[in-house]
mmCIF file of C-alpha atoms in Angstrom:
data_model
loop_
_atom_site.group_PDB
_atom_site.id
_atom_site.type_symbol
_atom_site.label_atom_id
_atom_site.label_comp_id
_atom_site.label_asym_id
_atom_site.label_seq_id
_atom_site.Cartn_x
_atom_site.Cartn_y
_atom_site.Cartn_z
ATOM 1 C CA UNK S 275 -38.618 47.840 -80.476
ATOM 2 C CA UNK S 276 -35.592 49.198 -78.489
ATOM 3 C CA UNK S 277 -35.082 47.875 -74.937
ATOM 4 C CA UNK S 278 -34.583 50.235 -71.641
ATOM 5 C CA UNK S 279 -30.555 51.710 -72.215
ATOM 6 C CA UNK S 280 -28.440 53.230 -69.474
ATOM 7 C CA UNK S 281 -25.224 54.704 -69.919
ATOM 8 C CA UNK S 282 -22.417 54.802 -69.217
ATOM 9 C CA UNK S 283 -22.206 50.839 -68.851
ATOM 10 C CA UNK S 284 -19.357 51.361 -66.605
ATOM 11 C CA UNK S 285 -18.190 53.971 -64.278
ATOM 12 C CA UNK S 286 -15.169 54.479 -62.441
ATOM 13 C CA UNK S 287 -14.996 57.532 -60.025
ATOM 14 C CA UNK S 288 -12.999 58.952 -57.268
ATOM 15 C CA UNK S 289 -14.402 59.667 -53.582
ATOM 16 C CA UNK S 290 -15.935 62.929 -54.100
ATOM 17 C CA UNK S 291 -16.755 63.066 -57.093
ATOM 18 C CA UNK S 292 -20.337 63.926 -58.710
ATOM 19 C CA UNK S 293 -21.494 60.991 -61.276
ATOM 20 C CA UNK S 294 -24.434 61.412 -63.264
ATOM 21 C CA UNK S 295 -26.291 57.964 -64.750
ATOM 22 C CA UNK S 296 -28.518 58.463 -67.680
ATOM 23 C CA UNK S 297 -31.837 56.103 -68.592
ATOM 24 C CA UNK S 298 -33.561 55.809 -71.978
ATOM 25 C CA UNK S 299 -37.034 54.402 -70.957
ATOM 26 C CA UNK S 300 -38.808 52.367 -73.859
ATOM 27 C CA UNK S 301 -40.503 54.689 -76.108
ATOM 28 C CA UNK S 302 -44.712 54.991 -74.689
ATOM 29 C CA UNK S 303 -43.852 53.963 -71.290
ATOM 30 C CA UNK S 304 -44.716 56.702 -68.710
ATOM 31 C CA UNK S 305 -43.386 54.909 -65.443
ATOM 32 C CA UNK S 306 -39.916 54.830 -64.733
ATOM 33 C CA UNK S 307 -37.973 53.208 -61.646
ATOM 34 C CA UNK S 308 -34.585 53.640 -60.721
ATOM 35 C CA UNK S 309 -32.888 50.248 -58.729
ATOM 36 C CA UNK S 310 -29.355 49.591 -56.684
ATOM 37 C CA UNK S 311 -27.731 46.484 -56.664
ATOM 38 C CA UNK S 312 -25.195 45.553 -53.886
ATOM 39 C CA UNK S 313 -23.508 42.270 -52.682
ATOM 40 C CA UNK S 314 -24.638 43.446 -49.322
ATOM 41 C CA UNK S 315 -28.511 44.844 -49.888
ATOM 42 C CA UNK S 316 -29.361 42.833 -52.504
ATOM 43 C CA UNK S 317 -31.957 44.586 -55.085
ATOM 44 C CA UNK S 318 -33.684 47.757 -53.614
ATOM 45 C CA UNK S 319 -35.973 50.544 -54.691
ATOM 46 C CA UNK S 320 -34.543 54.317 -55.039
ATOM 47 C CA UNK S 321 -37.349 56.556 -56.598
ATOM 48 C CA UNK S 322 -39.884 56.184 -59.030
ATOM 49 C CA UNK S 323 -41.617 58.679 -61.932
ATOM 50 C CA UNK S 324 -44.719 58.607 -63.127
ATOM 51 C CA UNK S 325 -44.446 60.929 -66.347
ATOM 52 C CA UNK S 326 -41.811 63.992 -65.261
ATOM 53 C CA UNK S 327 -42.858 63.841 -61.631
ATOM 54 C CA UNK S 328 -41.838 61.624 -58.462
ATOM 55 C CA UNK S 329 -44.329 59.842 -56.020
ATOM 56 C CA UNK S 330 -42.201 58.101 -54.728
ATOM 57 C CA UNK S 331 -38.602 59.287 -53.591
ATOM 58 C CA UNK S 332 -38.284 57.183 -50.235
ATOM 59 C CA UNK S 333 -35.591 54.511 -51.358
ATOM 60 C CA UNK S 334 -33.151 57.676 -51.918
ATOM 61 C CA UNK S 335 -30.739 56.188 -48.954
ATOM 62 C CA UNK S 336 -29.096 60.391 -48.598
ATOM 63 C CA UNK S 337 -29.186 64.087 -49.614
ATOM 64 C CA UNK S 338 -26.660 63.280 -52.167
ATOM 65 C CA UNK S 339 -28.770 61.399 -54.481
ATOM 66 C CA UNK S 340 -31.472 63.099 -56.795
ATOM 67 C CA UNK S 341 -33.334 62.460 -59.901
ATOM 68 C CA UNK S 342 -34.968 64.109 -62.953
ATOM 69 C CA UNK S 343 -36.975 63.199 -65.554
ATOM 70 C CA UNK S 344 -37.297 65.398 -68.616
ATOM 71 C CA UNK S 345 -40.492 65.264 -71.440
ATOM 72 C CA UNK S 346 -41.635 62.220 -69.659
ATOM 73 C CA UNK S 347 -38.812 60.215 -71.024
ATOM 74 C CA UNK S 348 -34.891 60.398 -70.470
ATOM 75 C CA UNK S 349 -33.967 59.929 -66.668
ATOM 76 C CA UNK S 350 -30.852 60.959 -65.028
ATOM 77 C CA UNK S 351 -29.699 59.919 -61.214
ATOM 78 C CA UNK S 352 -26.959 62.112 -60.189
ATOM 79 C CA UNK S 353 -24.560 61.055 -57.145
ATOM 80 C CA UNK S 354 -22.751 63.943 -55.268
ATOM 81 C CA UNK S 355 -19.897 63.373 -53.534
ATOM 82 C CA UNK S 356 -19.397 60.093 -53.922
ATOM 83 C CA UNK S 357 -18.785 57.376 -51.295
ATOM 84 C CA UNK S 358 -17.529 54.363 -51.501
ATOM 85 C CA UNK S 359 -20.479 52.674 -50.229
ATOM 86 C CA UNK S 360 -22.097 54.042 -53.069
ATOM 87 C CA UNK S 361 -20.763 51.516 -55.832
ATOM 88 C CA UNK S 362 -23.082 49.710 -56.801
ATOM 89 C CA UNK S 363 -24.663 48.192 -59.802
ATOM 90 C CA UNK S 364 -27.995 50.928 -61.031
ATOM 91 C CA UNK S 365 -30.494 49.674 -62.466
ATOM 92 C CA UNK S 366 -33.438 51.660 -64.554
ATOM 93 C CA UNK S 367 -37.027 50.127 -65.101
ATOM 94 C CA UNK S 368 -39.765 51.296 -67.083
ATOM 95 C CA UNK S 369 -43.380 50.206 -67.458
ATOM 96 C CA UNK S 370 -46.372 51.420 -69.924
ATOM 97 C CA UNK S 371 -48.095 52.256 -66.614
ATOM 98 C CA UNK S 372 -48.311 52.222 -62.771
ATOM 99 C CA UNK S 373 -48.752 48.363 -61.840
ATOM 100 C CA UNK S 374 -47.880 46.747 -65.020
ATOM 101 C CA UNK S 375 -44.477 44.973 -66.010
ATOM 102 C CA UNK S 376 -41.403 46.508 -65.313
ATOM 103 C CA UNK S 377 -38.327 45.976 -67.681
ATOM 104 C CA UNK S 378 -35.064 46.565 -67.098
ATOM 105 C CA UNK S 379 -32.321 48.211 -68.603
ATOM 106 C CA UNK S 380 -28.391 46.474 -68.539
ATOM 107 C CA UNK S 381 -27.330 48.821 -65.661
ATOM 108 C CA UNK S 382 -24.406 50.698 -64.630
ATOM 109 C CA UNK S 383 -22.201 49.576 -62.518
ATOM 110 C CA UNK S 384 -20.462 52.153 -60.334
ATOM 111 C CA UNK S 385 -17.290 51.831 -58.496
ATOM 112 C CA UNK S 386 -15.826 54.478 -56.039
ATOM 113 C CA UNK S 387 -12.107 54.347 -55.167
ATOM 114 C CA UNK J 217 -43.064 46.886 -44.782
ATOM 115 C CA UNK J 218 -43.740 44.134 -46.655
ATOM 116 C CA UNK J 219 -41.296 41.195 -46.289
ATOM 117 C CA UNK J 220 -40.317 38.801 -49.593
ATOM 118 C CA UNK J 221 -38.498 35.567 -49.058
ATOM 119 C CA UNK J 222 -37.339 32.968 -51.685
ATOM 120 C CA UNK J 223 -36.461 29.555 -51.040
ATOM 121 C CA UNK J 224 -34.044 27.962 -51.188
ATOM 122 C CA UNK J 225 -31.775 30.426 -51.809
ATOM 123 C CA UNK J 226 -29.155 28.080 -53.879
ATOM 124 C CA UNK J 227 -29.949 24.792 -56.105
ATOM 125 C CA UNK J 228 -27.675 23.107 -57.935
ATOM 126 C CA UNK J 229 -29.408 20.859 -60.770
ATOM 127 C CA UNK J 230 -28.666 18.137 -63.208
ATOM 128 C CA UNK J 231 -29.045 19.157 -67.015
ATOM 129 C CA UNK J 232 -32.610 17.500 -67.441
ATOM 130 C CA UNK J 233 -33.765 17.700 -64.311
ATOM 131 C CA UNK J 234 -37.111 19.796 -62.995
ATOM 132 C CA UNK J 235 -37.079 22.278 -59.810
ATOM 133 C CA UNK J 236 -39.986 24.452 -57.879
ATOM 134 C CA UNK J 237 -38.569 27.834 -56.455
ATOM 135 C CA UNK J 238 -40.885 29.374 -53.839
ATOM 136 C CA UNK J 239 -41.394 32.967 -53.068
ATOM 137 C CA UNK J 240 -43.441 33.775 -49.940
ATOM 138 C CA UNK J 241 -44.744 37.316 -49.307
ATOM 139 C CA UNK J 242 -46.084 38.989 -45.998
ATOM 140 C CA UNK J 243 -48.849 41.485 -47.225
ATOM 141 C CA UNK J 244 -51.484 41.618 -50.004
ATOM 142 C CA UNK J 245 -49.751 42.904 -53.354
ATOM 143 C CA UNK J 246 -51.039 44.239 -56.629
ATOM 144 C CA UNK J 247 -48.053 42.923 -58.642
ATOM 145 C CA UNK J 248 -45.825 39.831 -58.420
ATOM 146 C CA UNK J 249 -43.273 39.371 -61.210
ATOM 147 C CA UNK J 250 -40.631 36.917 -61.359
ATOM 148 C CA UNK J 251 -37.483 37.355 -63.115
ATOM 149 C CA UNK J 252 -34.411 35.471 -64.501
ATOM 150 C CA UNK J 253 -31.121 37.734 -64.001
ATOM 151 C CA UNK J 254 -28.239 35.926 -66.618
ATOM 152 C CA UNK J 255 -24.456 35.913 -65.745
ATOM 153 C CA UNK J 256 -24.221 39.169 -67.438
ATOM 154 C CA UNK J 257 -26.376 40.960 -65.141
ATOM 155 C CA UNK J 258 -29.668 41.765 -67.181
ATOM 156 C CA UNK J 259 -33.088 41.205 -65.794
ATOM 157 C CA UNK J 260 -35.416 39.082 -67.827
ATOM 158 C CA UNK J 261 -39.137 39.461 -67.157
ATOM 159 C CA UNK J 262 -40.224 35.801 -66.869
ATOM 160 C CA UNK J 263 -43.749 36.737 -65.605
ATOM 161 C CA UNK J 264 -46.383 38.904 -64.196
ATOM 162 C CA UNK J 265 -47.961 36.965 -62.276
ATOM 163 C CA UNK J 266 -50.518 38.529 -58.924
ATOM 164 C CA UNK J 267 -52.843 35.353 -59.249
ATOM 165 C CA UNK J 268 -53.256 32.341 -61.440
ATOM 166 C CA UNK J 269 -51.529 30.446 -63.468
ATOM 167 C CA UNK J 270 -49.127 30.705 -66.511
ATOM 168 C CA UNK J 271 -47.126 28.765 -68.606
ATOM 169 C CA UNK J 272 -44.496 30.039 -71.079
ATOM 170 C CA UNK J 273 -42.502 27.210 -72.983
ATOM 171 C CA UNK J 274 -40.863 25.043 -69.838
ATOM 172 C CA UNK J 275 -41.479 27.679 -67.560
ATOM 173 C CA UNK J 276 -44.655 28.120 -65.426
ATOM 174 C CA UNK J 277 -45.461 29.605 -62.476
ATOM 175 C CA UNK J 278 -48.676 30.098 -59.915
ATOM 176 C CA UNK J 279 -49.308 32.608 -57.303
ATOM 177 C CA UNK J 280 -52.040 32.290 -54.849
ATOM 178 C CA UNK J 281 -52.576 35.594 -53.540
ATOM 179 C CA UNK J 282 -54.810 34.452 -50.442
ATOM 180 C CA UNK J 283 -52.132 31.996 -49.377
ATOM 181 C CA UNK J 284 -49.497 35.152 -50.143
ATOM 182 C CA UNK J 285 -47.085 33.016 -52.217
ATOM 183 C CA UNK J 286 -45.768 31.907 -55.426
ATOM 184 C CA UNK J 287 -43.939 29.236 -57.337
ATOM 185 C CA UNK J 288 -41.758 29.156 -60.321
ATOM 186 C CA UNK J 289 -41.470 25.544 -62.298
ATOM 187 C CA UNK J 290 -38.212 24.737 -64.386
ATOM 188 C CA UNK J 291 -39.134 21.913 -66.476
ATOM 189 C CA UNK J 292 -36.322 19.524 -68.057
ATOM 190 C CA UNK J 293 -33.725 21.955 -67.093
ATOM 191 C CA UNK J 294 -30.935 23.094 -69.389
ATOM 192 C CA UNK J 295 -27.638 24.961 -68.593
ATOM 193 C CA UNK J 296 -28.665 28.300 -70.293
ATOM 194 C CA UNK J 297 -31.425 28.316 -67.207
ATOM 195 C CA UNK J 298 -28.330 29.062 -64.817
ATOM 196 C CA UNK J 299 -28.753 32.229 -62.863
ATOM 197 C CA UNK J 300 -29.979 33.967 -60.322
ATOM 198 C CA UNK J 301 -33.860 34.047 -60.052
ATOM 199 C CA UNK J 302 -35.955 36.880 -58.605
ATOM 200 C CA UNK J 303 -39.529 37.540 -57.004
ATOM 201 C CA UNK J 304 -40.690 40.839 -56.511
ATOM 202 C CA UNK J 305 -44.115 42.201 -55.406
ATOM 203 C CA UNK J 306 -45.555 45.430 -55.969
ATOM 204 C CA UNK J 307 -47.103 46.673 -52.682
ATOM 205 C CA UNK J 308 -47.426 50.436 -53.224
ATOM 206 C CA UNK J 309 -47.559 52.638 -56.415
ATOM 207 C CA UNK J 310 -45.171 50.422 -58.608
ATOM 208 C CA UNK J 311 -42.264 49.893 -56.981
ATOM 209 C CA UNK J 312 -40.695 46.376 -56.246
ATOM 210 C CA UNK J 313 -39.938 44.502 -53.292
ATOM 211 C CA UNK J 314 -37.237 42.389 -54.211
ATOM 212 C CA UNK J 315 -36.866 39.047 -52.647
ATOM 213 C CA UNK J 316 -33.134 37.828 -51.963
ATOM 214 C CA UNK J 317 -33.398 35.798 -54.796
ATOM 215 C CA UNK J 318 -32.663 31.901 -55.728
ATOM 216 C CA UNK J 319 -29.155 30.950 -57.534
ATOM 217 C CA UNK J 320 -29.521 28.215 -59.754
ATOM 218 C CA UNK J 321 -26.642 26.102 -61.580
ATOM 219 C CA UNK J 322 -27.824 23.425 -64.216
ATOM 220 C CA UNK J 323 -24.681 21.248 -64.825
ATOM 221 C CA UNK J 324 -24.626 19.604 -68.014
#
């Protein structure tokens, strides 16, 4: 079946700017992780659902950043006022449950001018 | 928290050749996966692996959870295996520790 897809693939904003990145989970899987790539972190956790709700929140690095997760599948992260320490490649996971093997989705990469 | 470090964190290999990357953890996990990310930036699960042994094709890998580490063998190595390799544990409620990872370039 159909992999984890993101969109957009690419995003190009301004400093200030709201973004919103968009997940597609594979179809049955109930856990869903969003991850942030940088040259300077490396790979690092940002929040995590388990069906439409959020255990886990604490990799959010600001205020600016939230999540949501609608009929326990599509995902959005939304960015407001973006900075330019937010670009970043963002990366969505999903697993069938709590524990088992995360997949990944292609990502979006992010850059902030 | 939990620390995750990979060694060594380049390797530069001979078309043919076979390599061990190591991934050493600080904590008990529930989870260890490894992954394979290509040039284009996708993740590939390679395994899920928090004890044991498994073998897929010319790719294996063992963790020993008491010993808090894990290995990842690349048997006759081909240029398609060039990347960047990840370990990540899972020490709380799903979500992934990422080591800093291990590039690998397989020269033909």
């Amino acid at each position: 079946g159909a992999g984890v897809s993101q969109s957009p693939s690419n995003k190009v904003t301004e400093k200030g700017k709201d973004v919103e990145l968009r997940c597609d989970p594979i179809s049955g899987h109930t856990a869903l992780y969003w991850y942030r790539q940088s040259l300077g972190q490396g790979l690092e956790f940002l929040i995590y659902f388990q069906g439409n709700s959020a255990p886990d929140k604490s990799g959010l690095p600001s205020d600016r950043f939230s999540a949501e997760r609608t009929g326990g599948s599509v995902s959005t992260l939304t960015i407001q006022r973006t900075q330019q320490e937010d670009s970043a490649v963002y990366l969505c996971a999903s697993s069938f449950g709590t524990w088992e093997t995360q997949y990944f989705g292609p990502g979006t990469r992010l850059l902030v001018l | 928290g939990i620390q995750v470090e990979q060694s060594p964190p380049d390797l530069i290999l001979q078309e043919g050749a076979n390599s061990t990357l190591r991934c050493n953890f600080s904590d008990s996990v529930n989870n260890l996966q490894w992954f394979h990310q290509n040039p284009w930036g996708q993740l590939i699960n390679l395994f899920y692996i928090p004890s044991g042994t498994k073998q897929n094709g010319r790719l294996s890998a063992t963790t020993v959870a008491t010993e808090r580490y894990s290995l990842l063998y690349i048997s006759s190595s081909q240029t398609t295996d060039s990347g960047v390799y990840f370990c990540a544990v899972d020490w709380s409620g799903g979500k992934l520790i990422f080591g800093q990872g291990t590039e690998l370039s397989v020269k033909p």
